[in-house]
PDB file of C-alpha atoms and ligand atoms in Angstrom:
ATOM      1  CA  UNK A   1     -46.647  42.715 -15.371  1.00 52.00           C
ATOM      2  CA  UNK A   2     -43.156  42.220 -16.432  1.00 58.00           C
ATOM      3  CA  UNK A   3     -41.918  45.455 -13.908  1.00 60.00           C
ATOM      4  CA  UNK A   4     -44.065  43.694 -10.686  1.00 57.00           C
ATOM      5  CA  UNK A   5     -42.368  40.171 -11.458  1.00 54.00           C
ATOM      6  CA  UNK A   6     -38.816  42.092 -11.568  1.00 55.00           C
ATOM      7  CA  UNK A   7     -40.071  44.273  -8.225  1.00 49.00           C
ATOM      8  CA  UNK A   8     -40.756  40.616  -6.794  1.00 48.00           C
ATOM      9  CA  UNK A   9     -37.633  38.713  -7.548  1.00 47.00           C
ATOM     10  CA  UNK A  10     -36.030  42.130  -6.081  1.00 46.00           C
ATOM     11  CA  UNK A  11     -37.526  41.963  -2.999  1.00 46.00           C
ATOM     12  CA  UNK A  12     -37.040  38.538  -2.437  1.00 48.00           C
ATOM     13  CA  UNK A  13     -33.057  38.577  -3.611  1.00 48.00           C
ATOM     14  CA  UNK A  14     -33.057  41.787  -1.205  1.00 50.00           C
ATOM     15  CA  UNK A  15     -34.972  39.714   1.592  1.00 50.00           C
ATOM     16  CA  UNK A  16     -32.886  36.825   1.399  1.00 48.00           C
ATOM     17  CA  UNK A  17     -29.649  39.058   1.403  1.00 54.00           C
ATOM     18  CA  UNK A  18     -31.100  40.952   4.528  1.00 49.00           C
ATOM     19  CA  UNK A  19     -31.044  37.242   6.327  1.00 52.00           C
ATOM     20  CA  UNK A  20     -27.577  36.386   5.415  1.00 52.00           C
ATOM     21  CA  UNK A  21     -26.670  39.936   6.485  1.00 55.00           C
ATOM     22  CA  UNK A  22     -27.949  39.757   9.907  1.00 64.00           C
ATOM     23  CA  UNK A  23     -26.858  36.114  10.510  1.00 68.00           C
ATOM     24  CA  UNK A  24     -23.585  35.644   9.449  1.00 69.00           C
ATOM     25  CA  UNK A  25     -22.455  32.320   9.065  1.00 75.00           C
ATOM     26  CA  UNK A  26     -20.087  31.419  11.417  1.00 77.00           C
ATOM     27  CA  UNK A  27     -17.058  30.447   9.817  1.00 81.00           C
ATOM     28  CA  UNK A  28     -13.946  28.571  11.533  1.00 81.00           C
ATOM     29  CA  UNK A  29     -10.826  30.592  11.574  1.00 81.00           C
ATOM     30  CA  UNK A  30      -8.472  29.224   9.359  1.00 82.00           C
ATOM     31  CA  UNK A  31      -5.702  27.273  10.915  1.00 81.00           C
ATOM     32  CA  UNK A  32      -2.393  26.612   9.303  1.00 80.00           C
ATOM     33  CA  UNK A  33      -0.877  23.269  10.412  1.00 78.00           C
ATOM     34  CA  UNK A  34       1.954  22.209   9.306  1.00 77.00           C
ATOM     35  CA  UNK A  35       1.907  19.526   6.874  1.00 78.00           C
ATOM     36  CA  UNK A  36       3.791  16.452   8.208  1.00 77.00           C
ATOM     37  CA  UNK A  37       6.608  15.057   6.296  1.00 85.00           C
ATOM     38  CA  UNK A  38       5.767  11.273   5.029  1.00 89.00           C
ATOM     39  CA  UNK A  39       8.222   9.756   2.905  1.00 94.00           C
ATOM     40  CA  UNK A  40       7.101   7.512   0.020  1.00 95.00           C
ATOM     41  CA  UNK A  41       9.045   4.920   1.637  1.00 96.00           C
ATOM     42  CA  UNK A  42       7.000   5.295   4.672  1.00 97.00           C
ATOM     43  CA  UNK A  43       3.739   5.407   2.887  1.00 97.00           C
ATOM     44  CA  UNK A  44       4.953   1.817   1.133  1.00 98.00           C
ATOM     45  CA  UNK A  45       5.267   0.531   4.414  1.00 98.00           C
ATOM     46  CA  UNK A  46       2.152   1.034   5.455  1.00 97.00           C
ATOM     47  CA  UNK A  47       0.344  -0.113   2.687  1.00 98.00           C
ATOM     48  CA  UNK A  48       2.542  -3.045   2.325  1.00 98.00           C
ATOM     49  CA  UNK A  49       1.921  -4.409   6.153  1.00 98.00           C
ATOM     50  CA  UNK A  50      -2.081  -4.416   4.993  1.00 98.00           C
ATOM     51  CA  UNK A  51      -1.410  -6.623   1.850  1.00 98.00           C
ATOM     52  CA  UNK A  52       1.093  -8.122   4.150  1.00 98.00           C
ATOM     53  CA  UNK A  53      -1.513  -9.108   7.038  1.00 98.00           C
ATOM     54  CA  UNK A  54      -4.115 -10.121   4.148  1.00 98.00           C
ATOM     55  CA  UNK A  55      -1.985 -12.261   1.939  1.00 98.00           C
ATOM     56  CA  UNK A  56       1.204 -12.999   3.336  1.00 98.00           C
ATOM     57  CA  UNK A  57       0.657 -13.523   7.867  1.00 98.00           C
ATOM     58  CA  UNK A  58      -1.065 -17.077   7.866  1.00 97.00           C
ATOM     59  CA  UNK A  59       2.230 -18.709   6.120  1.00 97.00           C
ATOM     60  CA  UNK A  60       5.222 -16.401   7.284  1.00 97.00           C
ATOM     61  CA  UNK A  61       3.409 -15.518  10.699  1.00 98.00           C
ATOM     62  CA  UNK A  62       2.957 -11.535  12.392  1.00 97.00           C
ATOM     63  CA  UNK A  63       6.940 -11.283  13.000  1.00 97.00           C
ATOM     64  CA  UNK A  64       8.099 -12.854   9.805  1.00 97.00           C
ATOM     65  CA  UNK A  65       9.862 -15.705  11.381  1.00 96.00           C
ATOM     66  CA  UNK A  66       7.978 -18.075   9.392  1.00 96.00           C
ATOM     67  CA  UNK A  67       7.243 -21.851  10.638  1.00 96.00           C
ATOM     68  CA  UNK A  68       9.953 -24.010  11.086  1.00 94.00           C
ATOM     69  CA  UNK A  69      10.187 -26.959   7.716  1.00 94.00           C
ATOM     70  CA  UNK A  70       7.096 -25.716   6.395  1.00 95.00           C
ATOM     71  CA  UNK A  71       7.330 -21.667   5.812  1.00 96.00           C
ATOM     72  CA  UNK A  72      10.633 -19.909   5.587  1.00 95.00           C
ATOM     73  CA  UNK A  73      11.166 -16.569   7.763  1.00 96.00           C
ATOM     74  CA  UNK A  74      11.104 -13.500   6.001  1.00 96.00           C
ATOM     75  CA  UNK A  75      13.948 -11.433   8.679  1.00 94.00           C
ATOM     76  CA  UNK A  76      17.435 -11.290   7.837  1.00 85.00           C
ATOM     77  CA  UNK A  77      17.927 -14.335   5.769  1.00 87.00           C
ATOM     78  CA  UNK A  78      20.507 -13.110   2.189  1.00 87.00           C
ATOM     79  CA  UNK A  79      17.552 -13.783  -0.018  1.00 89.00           C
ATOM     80  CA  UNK A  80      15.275 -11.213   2.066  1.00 94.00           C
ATOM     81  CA  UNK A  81      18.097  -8.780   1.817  1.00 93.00           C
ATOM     82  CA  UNK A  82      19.443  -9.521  -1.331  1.00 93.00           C
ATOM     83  CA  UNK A  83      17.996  -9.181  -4.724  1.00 94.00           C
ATOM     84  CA  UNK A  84      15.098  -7.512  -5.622  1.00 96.00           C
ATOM     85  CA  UNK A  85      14.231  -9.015  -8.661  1.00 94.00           C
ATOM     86  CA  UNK A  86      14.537 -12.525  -6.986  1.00 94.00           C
ATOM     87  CA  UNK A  87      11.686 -11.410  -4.748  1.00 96.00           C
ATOM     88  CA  UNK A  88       9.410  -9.621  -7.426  1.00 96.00           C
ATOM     89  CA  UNK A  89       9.642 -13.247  -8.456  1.00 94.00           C
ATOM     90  CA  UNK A  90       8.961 -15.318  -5.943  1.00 95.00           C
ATOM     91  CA  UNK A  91       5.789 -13.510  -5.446  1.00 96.00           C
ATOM     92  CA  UNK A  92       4.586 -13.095  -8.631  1.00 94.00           C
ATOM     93  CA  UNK A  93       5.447 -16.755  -9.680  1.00 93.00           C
ATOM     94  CA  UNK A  94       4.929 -18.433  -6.378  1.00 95.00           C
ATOM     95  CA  UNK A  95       7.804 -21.259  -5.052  1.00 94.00           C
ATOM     96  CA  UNK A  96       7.707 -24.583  -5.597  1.00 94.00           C
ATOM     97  CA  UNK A  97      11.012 -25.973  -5.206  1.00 90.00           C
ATOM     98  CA  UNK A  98      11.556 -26.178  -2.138  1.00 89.00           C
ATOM     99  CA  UNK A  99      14.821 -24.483  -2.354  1.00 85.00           C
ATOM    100  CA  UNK A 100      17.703 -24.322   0.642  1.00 89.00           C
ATOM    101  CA  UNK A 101      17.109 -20.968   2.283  1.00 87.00           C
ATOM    102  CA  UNK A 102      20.483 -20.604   4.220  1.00 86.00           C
ATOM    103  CA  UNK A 103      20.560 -23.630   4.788  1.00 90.00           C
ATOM    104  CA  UNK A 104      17.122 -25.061   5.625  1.00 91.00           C
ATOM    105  CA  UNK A 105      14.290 -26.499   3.938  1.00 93.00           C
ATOM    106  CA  UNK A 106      10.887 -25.477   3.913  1.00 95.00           C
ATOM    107  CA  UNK A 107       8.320 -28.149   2.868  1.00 92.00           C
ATOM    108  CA  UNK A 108       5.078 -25.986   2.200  1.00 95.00           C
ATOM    109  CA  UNK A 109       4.394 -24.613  -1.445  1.00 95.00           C
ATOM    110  CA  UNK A 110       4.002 -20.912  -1.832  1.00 95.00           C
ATOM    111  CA  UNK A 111       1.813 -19.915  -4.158  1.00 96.00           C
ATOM    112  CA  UNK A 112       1.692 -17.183  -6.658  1.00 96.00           C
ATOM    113  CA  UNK A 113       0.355 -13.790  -6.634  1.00 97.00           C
ATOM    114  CA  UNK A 114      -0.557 -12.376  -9.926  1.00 93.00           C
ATOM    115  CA  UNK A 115      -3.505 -11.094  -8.499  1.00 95.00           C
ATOM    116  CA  UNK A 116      -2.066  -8.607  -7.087  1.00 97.00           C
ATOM    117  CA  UNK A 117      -0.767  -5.174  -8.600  1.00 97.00           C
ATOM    118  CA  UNK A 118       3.011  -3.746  -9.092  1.00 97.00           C
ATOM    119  CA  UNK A 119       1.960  -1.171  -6.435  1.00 98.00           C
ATOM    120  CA  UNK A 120       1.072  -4.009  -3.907  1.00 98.00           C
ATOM    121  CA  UNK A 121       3.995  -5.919  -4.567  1.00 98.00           C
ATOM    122  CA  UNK A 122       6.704  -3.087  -4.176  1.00 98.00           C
ATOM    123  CA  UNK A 123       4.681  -2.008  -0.644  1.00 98.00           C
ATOM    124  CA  UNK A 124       4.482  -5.796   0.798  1.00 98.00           C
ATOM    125  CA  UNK A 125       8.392  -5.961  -0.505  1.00 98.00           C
ATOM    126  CA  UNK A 126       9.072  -2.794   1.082  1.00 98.00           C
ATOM    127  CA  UNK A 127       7.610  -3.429   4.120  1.00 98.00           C
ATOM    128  CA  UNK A 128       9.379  -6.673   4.486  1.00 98.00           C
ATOM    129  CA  UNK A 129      12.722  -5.267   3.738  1.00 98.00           C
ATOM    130  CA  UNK A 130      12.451  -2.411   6.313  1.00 97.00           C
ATOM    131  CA  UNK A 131      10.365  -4.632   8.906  1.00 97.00           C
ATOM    132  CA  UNK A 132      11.199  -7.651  11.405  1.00 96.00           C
ATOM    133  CA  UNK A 133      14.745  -5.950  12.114  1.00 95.00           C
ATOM    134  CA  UNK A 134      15.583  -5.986   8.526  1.00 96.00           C
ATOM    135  CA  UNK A 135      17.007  -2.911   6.939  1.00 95.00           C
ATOM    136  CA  UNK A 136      17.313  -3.419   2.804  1.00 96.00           C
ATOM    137  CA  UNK A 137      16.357  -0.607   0.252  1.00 96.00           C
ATOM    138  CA  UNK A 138      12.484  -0.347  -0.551  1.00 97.00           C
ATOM    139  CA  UNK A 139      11.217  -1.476  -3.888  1.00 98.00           C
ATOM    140  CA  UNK A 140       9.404   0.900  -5.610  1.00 97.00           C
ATOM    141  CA  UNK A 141       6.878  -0.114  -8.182  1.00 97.00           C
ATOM    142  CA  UNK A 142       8.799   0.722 -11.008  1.00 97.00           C
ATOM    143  CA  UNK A 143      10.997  -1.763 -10.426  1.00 96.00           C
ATOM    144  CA  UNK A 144       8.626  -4.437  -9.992  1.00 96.00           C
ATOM    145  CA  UNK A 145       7.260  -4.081 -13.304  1.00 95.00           C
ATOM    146  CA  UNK A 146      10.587  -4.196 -14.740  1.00 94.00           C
ATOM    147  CA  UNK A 147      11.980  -7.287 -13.019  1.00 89.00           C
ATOM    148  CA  UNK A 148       9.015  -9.100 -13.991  1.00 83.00           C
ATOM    149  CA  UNK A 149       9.087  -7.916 -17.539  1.00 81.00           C
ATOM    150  CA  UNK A 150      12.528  -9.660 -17.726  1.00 71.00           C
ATOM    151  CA  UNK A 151      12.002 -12.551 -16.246  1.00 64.00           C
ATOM    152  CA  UNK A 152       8.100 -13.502 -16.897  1.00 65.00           C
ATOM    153  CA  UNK A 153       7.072 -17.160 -16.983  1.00 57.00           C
TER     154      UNK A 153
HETATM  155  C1  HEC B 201       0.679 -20.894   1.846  1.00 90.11           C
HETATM  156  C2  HEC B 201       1.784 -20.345   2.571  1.00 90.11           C
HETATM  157  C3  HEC B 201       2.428 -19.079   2.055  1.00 90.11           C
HETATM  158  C4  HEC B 201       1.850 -17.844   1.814  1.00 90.11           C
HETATM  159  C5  HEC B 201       0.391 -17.457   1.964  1.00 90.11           C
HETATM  160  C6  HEC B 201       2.912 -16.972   1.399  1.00 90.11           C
HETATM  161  N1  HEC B 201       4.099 -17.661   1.380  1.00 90.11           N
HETATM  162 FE1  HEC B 201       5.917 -16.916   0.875  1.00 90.11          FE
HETATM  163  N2  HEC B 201       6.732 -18.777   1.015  1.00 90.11           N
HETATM  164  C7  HEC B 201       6.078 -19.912   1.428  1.00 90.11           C
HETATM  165  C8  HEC B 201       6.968 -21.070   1.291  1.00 90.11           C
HETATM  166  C9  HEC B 201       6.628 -22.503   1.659  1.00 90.11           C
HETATM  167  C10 HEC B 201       8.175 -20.592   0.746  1.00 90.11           C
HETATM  168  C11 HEC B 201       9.397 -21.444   0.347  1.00 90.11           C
HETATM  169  C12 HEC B 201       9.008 -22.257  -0.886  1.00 90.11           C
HETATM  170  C13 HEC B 201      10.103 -23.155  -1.408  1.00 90.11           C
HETATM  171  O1  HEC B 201      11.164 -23.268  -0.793  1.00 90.11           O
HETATM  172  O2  HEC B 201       9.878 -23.752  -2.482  1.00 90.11           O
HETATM  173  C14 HEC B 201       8.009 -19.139   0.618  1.00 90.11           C
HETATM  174  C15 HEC B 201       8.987 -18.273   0.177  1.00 90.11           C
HETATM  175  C16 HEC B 201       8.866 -16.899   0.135  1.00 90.11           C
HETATM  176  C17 HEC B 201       9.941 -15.987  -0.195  1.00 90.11           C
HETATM  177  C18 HEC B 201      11.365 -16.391  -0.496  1.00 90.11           C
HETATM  178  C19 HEC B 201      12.102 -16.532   0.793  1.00 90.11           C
HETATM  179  C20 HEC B 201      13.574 -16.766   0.609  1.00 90.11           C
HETATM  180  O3  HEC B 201      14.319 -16.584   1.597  1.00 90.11           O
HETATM  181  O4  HEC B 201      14.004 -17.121  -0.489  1.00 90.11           O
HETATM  182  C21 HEC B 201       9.414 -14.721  -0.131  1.00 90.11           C
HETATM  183  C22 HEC B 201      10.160 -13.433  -0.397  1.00 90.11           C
HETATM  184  C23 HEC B 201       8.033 -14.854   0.229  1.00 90.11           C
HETATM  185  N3  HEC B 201       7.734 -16.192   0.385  1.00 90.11           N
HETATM  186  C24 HEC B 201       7.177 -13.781   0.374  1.00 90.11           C
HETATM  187  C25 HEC B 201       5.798 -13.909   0.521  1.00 90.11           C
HETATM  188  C26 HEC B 201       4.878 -12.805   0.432  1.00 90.11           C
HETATM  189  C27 HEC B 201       5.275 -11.359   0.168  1.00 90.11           C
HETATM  190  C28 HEC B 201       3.648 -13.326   0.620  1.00 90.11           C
HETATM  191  C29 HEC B 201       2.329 -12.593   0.577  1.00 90.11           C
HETATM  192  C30 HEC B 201       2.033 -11.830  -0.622  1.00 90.11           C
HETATM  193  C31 HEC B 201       3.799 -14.756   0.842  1.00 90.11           C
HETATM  194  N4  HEC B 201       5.119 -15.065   0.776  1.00 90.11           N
HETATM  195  C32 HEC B 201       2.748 -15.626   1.090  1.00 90.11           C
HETATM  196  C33 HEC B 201       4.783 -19.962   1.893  1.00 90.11           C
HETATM  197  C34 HEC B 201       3.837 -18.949   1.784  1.00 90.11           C
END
């Protein structure tokens, strides 16, 4: 009994390798691309113009030039360009003081983020910095949840 059962599962195991024998899967030949070179910075950007478009567009507007009195543009004003930990800030706390932004005034309230995470705040900073003809050094997450360590409210 036991010997037919082992003939069987034999026979099958040798039937089932005779099929894979005599149809050989056809298998792709492996190509070698080469891997393209993204920077982190790069990467940030990316991610940062979605949170961007989600959260930030409506008030500051596609190019960042904001709305005249009401939302301040985001390109090539000091505070844009300036300090980092000024901007971690601003987005985590929101702005409600209607502050001079070289030398205008911007009537709207912008309100806080704390929804979203160090990771999405150092992209949409990022992507701010390096779009809209700005050019100031990304802000990597790191740094975001140090700056707002310091100065939490
Ligand atoms: C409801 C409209 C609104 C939305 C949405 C909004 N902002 Fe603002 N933002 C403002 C206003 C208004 C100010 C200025 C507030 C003030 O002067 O008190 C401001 C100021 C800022 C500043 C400081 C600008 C400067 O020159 O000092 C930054 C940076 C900023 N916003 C980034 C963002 C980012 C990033 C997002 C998206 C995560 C965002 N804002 C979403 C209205 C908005």
């Amino acid at each position: 009994m036991r010997k037919i059962f082992t003939l069987g599962l034999f026979i099958i195991s040798f039937n089932g390798y005779s099929q894979v024998a005599k149809k050989p899967i056809a298998r792709r030949p492996v190509v070698h691309k080469p891997v393209a070179q993204v920077s982190e910075t790069t990467l940030s950007i990316r991610r940062g113009k979605l949170v961007y478009q989600k959260f930030c567009l409506s008030c500051h507007q596609p190019d960042g030039g904001g709305v005249p009195n009401l939302n301040p543009p985001l390109v090539g004003t000091s505070n844009i360009l300036g300090k980092k930990s000024r901007l971690v800030k601003i987005v985590k706390n929101g702005l409600q003081e209607h502050v001079e932004i070289d030398g205008e005034y911007y009537s709207n309230n912008m309100p806080p983020f704390k929804m979203l995470t160090d990771q999405q705040i150092a992209d949409v900073l990022t992507y701010i910095r390096k779009s809209f003809g700005n050019n100031a050094a990304a802000v990597l997450k790191s740094e975001v949840t140090q700056y707002y360590a310091k100065g939490k409210k």
